[in-house]
mmCIF file of C-alpha atoms and ligand atoms in Angstrom:
data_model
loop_
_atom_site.group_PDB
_atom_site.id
_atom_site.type_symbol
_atom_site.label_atom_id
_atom_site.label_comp_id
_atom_site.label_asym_id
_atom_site.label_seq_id
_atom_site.Cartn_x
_atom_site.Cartn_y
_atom_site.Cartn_z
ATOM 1 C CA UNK A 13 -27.916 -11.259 23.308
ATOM 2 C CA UNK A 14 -29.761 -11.450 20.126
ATOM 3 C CA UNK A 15 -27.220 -11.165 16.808
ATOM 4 C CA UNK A 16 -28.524 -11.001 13.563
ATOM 5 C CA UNK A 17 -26.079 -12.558 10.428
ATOM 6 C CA UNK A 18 -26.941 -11.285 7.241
ATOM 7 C CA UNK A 19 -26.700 -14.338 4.489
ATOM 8 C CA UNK A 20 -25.250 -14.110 0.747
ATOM 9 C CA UNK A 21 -26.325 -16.640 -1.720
ATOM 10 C CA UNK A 22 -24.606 -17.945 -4.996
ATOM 11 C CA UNK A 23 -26.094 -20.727 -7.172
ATOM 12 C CA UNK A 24 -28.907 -21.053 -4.649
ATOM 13 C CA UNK A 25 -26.480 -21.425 -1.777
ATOM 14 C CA UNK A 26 -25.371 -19.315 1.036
ATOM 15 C CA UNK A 27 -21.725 -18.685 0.358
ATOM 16 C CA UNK A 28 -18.539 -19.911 2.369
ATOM 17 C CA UNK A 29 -17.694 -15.890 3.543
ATOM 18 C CA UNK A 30 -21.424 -15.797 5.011
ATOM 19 C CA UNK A 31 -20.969 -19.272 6.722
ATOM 20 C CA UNK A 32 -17.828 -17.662 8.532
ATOM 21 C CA UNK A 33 -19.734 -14.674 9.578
ATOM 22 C CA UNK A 34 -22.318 -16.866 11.023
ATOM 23 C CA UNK A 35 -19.305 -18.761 12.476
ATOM 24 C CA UNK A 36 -18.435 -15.316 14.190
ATOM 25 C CA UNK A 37 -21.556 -14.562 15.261
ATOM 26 C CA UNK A 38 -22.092 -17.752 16.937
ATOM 27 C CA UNK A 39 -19.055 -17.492 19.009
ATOM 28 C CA UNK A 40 -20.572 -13.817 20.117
ATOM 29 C CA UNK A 41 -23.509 -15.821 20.994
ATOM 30 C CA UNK A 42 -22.137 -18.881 22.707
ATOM 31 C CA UNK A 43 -25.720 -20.149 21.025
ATOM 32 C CA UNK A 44 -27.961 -19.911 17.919
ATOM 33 C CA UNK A 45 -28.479 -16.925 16.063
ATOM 34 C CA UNK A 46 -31.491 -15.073 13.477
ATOM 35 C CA UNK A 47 -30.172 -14.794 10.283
ATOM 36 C CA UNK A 48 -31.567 -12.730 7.404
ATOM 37 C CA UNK A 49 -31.542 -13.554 3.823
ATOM 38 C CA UNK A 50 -33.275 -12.695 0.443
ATOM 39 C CA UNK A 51 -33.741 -16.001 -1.053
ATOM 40 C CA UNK A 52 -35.352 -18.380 1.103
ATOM 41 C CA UNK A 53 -34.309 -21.632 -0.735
ATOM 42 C CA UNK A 54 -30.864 -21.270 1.206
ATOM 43 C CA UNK A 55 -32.342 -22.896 4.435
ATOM 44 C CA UNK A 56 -31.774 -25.727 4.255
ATOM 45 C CA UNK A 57 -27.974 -25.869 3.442
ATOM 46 C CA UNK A 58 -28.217 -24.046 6.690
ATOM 47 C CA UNK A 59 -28.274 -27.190 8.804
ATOM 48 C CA UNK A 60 -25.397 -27.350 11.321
ATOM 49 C CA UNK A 61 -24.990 -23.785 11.285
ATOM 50 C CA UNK A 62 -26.456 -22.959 14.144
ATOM 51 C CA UNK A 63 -29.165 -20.440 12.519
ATOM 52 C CA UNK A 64 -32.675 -20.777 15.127
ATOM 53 C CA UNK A 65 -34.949 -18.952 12.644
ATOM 54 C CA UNK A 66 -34.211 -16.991 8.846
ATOM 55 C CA UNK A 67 -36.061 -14.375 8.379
ATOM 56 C CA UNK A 68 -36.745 -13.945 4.289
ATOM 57 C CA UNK A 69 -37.095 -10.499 2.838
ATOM 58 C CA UNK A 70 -39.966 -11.057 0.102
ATOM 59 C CA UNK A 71 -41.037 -8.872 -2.861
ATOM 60 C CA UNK A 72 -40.067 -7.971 -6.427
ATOM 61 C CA UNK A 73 -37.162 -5.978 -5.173
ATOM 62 C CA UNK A 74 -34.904 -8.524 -3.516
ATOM 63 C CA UNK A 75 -35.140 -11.054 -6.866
ATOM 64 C CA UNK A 76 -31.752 -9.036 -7.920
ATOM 65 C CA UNK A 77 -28.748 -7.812 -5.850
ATOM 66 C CA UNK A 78 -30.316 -4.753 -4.474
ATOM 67 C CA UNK A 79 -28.188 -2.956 -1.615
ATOM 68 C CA UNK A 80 -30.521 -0.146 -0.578
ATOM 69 C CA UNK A 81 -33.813 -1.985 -0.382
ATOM 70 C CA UNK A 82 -31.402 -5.280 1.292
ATOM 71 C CA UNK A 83 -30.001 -2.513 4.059
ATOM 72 C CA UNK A 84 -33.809 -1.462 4.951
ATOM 73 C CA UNK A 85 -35.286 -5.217 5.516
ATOM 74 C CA UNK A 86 -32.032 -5.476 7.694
ATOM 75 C CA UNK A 87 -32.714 -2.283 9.841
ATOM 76 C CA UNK A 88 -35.925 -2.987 9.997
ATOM 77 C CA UNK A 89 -35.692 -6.767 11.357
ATOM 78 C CA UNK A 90 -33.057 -5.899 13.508
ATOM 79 C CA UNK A 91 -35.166 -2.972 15.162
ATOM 80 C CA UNK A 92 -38.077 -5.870 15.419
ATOM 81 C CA UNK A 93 -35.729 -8.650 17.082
ATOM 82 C CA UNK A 94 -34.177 -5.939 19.075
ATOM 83 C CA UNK A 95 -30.681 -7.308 18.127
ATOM 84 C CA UNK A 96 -27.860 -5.904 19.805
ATOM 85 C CA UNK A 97 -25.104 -6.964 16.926
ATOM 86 C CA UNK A 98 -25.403 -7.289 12.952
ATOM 87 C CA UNK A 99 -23.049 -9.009 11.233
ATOM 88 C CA UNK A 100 -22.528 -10.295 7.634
ATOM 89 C CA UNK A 101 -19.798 -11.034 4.956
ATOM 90 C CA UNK A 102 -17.282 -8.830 4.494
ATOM 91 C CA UNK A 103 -17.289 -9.163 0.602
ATOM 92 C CA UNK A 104 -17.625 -6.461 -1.837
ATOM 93 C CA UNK A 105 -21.618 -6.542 -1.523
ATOM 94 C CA UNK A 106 -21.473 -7.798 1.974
ATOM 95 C CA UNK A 107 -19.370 -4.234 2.651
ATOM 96 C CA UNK A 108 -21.463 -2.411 0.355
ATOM 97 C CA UNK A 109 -25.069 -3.291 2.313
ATOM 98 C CA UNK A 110 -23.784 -2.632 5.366
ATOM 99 C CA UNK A 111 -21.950 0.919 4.228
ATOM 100 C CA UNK A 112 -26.488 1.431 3.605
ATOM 101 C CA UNK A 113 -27.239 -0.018 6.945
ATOM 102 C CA UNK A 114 -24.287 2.102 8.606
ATOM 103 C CA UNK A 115 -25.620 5.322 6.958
ATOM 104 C CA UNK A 116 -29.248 4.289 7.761
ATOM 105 C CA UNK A 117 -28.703 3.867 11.261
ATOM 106 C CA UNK A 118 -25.792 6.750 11.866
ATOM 107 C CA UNK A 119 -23.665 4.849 13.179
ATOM 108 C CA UNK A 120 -20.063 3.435 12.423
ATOM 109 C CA UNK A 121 -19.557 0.130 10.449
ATOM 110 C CA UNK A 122 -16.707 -2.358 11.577
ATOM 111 C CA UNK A 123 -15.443 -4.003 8.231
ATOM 112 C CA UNK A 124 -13.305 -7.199 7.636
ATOM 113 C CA UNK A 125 -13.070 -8.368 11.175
ATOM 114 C CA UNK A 126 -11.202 -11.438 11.931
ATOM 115 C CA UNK A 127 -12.107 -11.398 16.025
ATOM 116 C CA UNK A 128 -14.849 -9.690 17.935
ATOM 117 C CA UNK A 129 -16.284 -9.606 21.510
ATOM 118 C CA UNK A 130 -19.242 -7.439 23.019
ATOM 119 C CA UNK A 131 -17.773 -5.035 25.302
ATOM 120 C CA UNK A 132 -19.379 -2.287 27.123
ATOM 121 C CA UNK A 133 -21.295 0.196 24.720
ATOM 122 C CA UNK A 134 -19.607 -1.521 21.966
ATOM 123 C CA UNK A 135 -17.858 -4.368 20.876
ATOM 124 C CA UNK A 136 -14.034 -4.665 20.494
ATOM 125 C CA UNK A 137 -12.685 -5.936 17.166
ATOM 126 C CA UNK A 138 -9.593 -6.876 15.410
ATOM 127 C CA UNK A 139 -10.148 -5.814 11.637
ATOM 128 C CA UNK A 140 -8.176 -6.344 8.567
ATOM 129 C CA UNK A 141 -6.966 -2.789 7.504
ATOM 130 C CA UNK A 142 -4.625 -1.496 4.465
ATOM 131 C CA UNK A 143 -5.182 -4.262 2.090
ATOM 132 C CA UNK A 144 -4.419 -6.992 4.689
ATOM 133 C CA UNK A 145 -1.383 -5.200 5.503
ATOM 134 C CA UNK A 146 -1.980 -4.404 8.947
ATOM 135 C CA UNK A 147 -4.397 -5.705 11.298
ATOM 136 C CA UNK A 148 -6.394 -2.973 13.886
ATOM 137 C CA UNK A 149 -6.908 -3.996 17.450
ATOM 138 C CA UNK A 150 -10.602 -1.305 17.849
ATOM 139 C CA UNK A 151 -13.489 -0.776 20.237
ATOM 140 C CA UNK A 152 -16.342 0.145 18.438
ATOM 141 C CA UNK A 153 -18.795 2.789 20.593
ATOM 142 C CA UNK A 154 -22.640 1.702 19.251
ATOM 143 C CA UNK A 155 -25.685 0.702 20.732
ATOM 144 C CA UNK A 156 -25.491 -1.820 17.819
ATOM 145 C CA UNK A 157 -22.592 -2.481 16.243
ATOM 146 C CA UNK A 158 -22.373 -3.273 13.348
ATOM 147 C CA UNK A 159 -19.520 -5.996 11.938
ATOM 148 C CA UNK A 160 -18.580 -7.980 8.569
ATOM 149 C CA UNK A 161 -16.417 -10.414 8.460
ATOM 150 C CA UNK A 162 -12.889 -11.067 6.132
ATOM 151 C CA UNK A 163 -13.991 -13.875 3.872
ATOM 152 C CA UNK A 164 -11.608 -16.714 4.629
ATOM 153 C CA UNK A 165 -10.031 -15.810 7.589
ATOM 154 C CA UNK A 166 -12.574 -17.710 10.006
ATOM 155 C CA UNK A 167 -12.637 -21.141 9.835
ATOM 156 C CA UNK A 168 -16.198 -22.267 8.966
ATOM 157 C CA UNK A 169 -17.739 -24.463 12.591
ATOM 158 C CA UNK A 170 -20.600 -26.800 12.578
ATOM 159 C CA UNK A 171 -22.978 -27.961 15.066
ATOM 160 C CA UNK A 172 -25.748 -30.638 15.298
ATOM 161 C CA UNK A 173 -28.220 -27.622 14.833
ATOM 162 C CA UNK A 174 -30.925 -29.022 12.510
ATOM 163 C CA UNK A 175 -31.787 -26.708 9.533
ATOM 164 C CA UNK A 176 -33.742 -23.207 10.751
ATOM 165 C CA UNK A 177 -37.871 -22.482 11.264
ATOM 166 C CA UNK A 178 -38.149 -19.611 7.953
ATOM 167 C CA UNK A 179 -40.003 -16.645 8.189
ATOM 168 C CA UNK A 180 -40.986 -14.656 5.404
ATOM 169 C CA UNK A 181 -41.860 -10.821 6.254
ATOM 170 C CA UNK A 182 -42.439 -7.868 3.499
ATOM 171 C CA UNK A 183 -40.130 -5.232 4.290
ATOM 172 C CA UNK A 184 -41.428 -1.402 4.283
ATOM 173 C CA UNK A 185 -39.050 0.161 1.743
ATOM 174 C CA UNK A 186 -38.350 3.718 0.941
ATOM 175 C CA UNK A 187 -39.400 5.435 -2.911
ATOM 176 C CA UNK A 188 -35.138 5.162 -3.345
ATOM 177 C CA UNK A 189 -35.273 1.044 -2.400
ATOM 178 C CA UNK A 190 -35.264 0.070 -5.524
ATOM 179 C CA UNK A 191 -32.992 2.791 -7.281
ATOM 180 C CA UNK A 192 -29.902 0.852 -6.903
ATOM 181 C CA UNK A 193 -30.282 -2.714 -8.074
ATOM 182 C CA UNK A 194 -28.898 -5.255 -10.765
ATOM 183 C CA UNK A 195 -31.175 -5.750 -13.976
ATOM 184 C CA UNK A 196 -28.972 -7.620 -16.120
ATOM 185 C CA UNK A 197 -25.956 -9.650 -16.104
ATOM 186 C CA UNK A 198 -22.908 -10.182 -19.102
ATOM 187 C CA UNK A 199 -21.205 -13.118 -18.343
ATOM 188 C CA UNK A 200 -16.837 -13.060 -18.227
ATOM 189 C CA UNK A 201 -14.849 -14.751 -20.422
ATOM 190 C CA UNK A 202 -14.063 -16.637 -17.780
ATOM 191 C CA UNK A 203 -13.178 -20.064 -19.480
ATOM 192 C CA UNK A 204 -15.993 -21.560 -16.946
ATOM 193 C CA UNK A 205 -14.245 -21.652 -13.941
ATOM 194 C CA UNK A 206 -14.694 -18.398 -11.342
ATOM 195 C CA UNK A 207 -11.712 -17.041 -10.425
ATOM 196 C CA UNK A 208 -13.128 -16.307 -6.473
ATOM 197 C CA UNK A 209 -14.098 -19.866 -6.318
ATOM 198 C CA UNK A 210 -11.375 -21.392 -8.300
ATOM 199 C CA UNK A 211 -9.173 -24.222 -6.525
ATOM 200 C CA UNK A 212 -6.011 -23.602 -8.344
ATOM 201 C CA UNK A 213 -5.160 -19.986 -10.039
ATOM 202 C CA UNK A 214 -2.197 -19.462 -12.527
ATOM 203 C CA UNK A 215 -1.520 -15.907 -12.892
ATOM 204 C CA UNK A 216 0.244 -13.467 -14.819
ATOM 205 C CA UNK A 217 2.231 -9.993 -14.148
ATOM 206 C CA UNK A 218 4.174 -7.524 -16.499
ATOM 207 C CA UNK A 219 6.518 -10.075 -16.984
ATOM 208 C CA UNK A 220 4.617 -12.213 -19.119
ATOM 209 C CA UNK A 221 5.402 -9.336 -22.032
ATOM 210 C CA UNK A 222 2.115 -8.295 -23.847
ATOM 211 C CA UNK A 223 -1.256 -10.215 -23.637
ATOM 212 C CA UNK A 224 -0.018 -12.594 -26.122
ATOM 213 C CA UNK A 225 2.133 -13.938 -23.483
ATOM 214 C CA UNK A 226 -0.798 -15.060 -21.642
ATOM 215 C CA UNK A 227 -0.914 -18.000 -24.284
ATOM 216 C CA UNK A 228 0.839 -20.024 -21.982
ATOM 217 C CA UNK A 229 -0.306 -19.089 -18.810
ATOM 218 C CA UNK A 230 -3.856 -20.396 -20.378
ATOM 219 C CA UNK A 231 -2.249 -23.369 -21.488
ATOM 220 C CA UNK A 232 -1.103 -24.173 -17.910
ATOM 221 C CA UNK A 233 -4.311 -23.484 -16.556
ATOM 222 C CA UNK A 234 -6.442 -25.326 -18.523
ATOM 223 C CA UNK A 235 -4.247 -28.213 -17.706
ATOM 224 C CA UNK A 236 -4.484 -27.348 -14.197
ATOM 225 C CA UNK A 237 -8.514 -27.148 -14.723
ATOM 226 C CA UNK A 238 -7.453 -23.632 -12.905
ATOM 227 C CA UNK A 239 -8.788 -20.174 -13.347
ATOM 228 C CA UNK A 240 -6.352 -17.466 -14.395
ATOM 229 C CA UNK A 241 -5.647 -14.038 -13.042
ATOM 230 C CA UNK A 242 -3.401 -11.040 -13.305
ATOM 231 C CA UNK A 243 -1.918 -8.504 -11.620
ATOM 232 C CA UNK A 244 -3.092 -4.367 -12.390
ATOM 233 C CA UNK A 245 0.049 -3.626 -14.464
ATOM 234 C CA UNK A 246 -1.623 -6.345 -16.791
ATOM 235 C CA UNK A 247 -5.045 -5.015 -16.552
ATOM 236 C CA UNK A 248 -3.893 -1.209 -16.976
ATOM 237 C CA UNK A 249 -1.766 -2.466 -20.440
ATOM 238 C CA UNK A 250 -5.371 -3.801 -21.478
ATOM 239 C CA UNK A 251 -3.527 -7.248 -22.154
ATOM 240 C CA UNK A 252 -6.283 -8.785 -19.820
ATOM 241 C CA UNK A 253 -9.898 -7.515 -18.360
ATOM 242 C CA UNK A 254 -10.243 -6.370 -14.913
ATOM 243 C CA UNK A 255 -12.311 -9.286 -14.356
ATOM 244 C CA UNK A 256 -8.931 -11.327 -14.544
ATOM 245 C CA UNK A 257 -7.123 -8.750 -11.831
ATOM 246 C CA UNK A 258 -6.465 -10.594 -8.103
ATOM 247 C CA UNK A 259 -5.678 -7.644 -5.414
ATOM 248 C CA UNK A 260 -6.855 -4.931 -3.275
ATOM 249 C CA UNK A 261 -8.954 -3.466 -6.230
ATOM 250 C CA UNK A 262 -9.247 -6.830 -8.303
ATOM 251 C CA UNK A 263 -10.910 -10.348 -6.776
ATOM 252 C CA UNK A 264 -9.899 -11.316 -3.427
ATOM 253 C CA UNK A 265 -8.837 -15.490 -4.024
ATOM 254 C CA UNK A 266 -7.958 -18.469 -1.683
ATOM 255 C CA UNK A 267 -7.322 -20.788 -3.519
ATOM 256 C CA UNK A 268 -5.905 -24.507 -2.740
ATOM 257 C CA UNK A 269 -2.598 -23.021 -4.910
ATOM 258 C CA UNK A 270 -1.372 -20.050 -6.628
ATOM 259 C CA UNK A 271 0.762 -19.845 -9.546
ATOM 260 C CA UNK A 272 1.980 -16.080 -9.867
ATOM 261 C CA UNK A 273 4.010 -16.035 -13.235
ATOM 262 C CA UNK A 274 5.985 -12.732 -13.723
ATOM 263 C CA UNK A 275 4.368 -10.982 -10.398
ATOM 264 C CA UNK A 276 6.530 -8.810 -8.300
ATOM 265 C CA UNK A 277 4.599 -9.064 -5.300
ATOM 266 C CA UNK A 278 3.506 -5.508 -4.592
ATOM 267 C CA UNK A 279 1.260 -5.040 -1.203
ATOM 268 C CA UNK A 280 -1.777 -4.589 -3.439
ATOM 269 C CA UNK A 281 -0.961 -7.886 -5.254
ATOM 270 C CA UNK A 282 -0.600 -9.967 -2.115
ATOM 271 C CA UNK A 283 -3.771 -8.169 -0.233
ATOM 272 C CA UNK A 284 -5.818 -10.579 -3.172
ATOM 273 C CA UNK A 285 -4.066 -13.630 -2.986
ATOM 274 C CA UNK A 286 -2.936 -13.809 0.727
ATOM 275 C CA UNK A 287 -5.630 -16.234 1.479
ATOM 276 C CA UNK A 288 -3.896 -18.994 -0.621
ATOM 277 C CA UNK A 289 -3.162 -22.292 0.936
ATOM 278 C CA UNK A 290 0.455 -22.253 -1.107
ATOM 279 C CA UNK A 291 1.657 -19.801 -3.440
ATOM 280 C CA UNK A 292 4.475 -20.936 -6.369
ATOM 281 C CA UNK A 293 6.726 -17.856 -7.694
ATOM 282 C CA UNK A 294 8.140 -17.947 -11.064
ATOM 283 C CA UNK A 295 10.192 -14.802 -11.047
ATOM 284 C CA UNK A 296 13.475 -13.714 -13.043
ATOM 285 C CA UNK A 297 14.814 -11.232 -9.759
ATOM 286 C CA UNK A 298 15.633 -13.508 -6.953
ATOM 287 C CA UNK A 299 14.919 -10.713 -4.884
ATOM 288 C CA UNK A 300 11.129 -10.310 -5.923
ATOM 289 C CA UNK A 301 9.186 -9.119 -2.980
ATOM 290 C CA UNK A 302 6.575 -11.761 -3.782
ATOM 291 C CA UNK A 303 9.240 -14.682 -3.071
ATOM 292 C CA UNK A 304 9.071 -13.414 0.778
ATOM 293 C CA UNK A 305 5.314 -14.980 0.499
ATOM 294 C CA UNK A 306 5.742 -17.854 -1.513
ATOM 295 C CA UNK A 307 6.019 -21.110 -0.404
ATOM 296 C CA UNK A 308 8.152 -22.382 -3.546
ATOM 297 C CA UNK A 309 10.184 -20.566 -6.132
ATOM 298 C CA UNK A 310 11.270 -21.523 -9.891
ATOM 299 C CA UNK A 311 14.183 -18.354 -10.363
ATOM 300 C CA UNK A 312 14.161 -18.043 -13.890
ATOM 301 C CA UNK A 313 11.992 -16.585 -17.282
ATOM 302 C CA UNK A 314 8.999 -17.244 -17.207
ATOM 303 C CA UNK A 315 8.912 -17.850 -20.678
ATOM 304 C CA UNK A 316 10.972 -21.109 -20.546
ATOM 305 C CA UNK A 317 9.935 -22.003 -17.345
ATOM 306 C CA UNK A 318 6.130 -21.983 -18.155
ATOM 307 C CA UNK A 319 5.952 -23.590 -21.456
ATOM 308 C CA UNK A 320 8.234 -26.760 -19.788
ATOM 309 C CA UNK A 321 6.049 -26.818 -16.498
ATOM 310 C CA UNK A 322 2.845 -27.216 -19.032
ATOM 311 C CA UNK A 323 4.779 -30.070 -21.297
ATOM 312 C CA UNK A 324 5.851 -31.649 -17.924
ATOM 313 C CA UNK A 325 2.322 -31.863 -16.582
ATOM 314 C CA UNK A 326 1.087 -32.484 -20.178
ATOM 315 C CA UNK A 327 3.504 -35.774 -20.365
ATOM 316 C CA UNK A 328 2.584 -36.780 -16.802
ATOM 317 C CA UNK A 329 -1.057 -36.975 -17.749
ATOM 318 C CA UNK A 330 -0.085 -39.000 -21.086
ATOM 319 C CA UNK A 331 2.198 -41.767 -19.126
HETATM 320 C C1 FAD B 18 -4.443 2.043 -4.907
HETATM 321 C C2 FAD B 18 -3.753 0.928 -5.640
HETATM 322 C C3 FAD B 18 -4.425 -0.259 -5.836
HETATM 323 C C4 FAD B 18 -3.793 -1.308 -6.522
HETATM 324 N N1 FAD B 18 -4.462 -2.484 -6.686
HETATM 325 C C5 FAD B 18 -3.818 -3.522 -7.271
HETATM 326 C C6 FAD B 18 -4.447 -4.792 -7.433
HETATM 327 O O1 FAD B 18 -5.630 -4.982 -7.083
HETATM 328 N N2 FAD B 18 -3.745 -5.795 -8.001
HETATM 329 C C7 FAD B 18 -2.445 -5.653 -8.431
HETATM 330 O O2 FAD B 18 -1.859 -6.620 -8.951
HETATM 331 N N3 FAD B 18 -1.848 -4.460 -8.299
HETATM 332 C C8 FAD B 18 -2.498 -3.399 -7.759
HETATM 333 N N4 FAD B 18 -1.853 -2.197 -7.692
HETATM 334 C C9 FAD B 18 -0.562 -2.034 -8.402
HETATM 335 C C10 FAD B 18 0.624 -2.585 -7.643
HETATM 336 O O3 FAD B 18 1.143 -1.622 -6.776
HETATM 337 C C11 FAD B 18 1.736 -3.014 -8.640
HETATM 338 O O4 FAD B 18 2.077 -1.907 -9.430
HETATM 339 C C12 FAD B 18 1.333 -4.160 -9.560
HETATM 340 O O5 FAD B 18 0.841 -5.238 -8.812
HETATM 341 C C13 FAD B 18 2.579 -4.606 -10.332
HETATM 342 O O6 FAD B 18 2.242 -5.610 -11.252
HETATM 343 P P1 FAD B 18 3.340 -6.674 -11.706
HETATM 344 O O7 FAD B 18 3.847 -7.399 -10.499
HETATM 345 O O8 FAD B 18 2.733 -7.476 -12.799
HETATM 346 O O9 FAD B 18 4.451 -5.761 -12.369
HETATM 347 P P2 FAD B 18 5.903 -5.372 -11.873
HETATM 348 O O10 FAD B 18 5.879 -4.751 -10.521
HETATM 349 O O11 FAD B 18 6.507 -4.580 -12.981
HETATM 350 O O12 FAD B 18 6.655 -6.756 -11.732
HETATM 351 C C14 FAD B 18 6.956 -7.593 -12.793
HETATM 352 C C15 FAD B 18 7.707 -8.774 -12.226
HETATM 353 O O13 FAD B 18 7.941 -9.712 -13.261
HETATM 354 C C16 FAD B 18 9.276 -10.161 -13.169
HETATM 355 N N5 FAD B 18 9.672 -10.524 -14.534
HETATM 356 C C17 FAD B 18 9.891 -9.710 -15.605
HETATM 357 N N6 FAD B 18 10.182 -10.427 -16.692
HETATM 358 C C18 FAD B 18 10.152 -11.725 -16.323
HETATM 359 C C19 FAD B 18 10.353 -12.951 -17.006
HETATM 360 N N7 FAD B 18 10.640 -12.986 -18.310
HETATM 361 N N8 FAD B 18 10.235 -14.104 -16.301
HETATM 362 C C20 FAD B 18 9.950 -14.089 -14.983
HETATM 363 N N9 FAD B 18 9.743 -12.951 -14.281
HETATM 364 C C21 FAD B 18 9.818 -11.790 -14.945
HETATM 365 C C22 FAD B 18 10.056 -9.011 -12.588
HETATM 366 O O14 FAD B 18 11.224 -9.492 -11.925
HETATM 367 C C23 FAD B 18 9.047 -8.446 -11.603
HETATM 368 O O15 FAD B 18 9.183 -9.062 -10.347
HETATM 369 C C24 FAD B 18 -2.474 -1.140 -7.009
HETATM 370 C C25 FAD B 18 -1.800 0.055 -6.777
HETATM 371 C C26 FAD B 18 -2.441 1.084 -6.116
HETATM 372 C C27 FAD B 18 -1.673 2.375 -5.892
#
């Protein structure tokens, strides 16, 4: 069974949702896998990961995030190795390149998976549906199904696998390749610290007032060295940018903690922030639906409770 993992990069790296899909893919395998990516400076980081040989999509085109002309080198490679699985990160571009392959090949696209087996004509799945509110037990019915993976809900494996052989090839591309691609970037006001990535998160809901009240929540998090977020009803009062927004149609975070300041908990909240290790409430309503997912509570306003938590840590770090 040959299964070909399709590899993000960040900061010259592959990223941790691409190094669960190949953890997936190996356990398909029971052995080594081909893995595509665009940037071939990634292979090495790929020692231990079980990847026998990356194949590297070359030319002008793949220098930027380009979906189209990233679903055709896939297609095409996988027709070449004869694969009988593709697989790949089930992030926003991960979903987004395989939607392309999916449409290239006419055939149906398994997203956010959290198990899958081959099974006959197919492979059977269990997928993350509704914004992480339900998971789907599904057979999918393809001579090559295709899968991507939920970022952090597979557990990253290692093996003694020494880094990959590379091999560049120059993928044919259709006169529409290049039509969708990124050709420049504006940085977020981010504070320098990514909210995806971001170990600790302090975030802030409706109940922090107006975006003034996000003075504090700042304050916390720069003491925290965390990033901060915010729920939609923030984003949709314009008291933050949608840059800031964790959910189902904001940034998906797992961070080591989240602070959720003022957050009522809504299914759309939680389907961004389900993946963190611990999650601390600060709600006025005892009976928030977000206190149902927390691990610790402070019932009171935010307002006073915020401003002391800061001047606690603040005098902690003086002493
Ligand atoms: C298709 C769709 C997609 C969506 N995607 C997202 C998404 O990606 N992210 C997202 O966040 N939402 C999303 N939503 C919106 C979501 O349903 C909620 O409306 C939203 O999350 C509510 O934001 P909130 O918790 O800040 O506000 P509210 O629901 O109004 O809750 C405010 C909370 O703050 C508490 N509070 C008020 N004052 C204080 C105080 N002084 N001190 C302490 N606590 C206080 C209240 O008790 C309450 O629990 C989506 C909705 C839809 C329909």
């Amino acid at each position: 069974m040959t299964v070909l993992v399709y590899l993000e990069h960040a900061d010259g790296a592959v990223d941790e949702p691409s190094l669960q899909a190949l953890t997936l893919a190996r356990h398909l395998t029971g052995g080594p896998v081909d893995a595509i990516a665009t940037f071939a400076d990634v292979a090495a980081g790929l020692a231990g990961h079980g990847v026998e040989t990356l194949h590297v999509a070359e030319g002008d085109t793949f220098e930027s995030y380009a979906p189209q002309a990233t679903a055709e080198a896939i297609v095409e490679l996988a027709a070449r190795l004869g694969a009988t699985m593709v697989v790949g990160p089930g992030t926003e571009r991960g979903n987004e390149v395989f939607a392309h392959v999916a449409a290239l090949l006419d055939q149906p696209l398994a997203a956010n998976c959290v198990t899958a087996a081959t099974s006959d004509g197919g492979a059977d799945v269990t997928r993350v549906r509704w914004g992480g509110s339900l998971l789907e037990v599904a057979r999918v019915h393809a001579p090559t199904p295709l899968l991507t993976v939920q970022p952090h809900a597979v557990a990253i494996e290692t093996t003694e696998a020494a880094a990959p052989s590379v091999e560049a090839f120059s993928p044919e591309l259709s006169d529409g390749a290049r039509a969708l691609r990124v050709v420049d970037r504006v940085g977020a006001a981010t504070g320098g610290i990514s909210l995806a990535d971001a170990k600790v998160v302090v975030s802030g809901g409706r109940g922090a007032g107006s975006a003034g009240g996000f003075g504090m929540i700042e304050e916390l998090a720069a003491l925290l060295g965390a990033a901060v977020g915010c729920s939609r009803a923030v984003t949709m009062a314009g008291w933050r940018p949608h840059t800031d927004q964790v959910g189902q149609t904001g940034t998906k975070i797992a961070p080591d903690l989240y602070i959720a300041c003022g957050i009522s908990g809504a299914t759309q909240h939680l389907a961004g922030c389900k993946g963190a290790k611990r999650i601390l409430a600060i709600n006025n309503d005892p009976e928030a639906p977000i206190l149902a997912s927390a691990d610790y509570a402070v019932i009171g306003d935010m307002h006073e409770i915020v401003p002391a938590l800061a001047a606690a840590i603040r005098a902690a770090k003086l002493a």
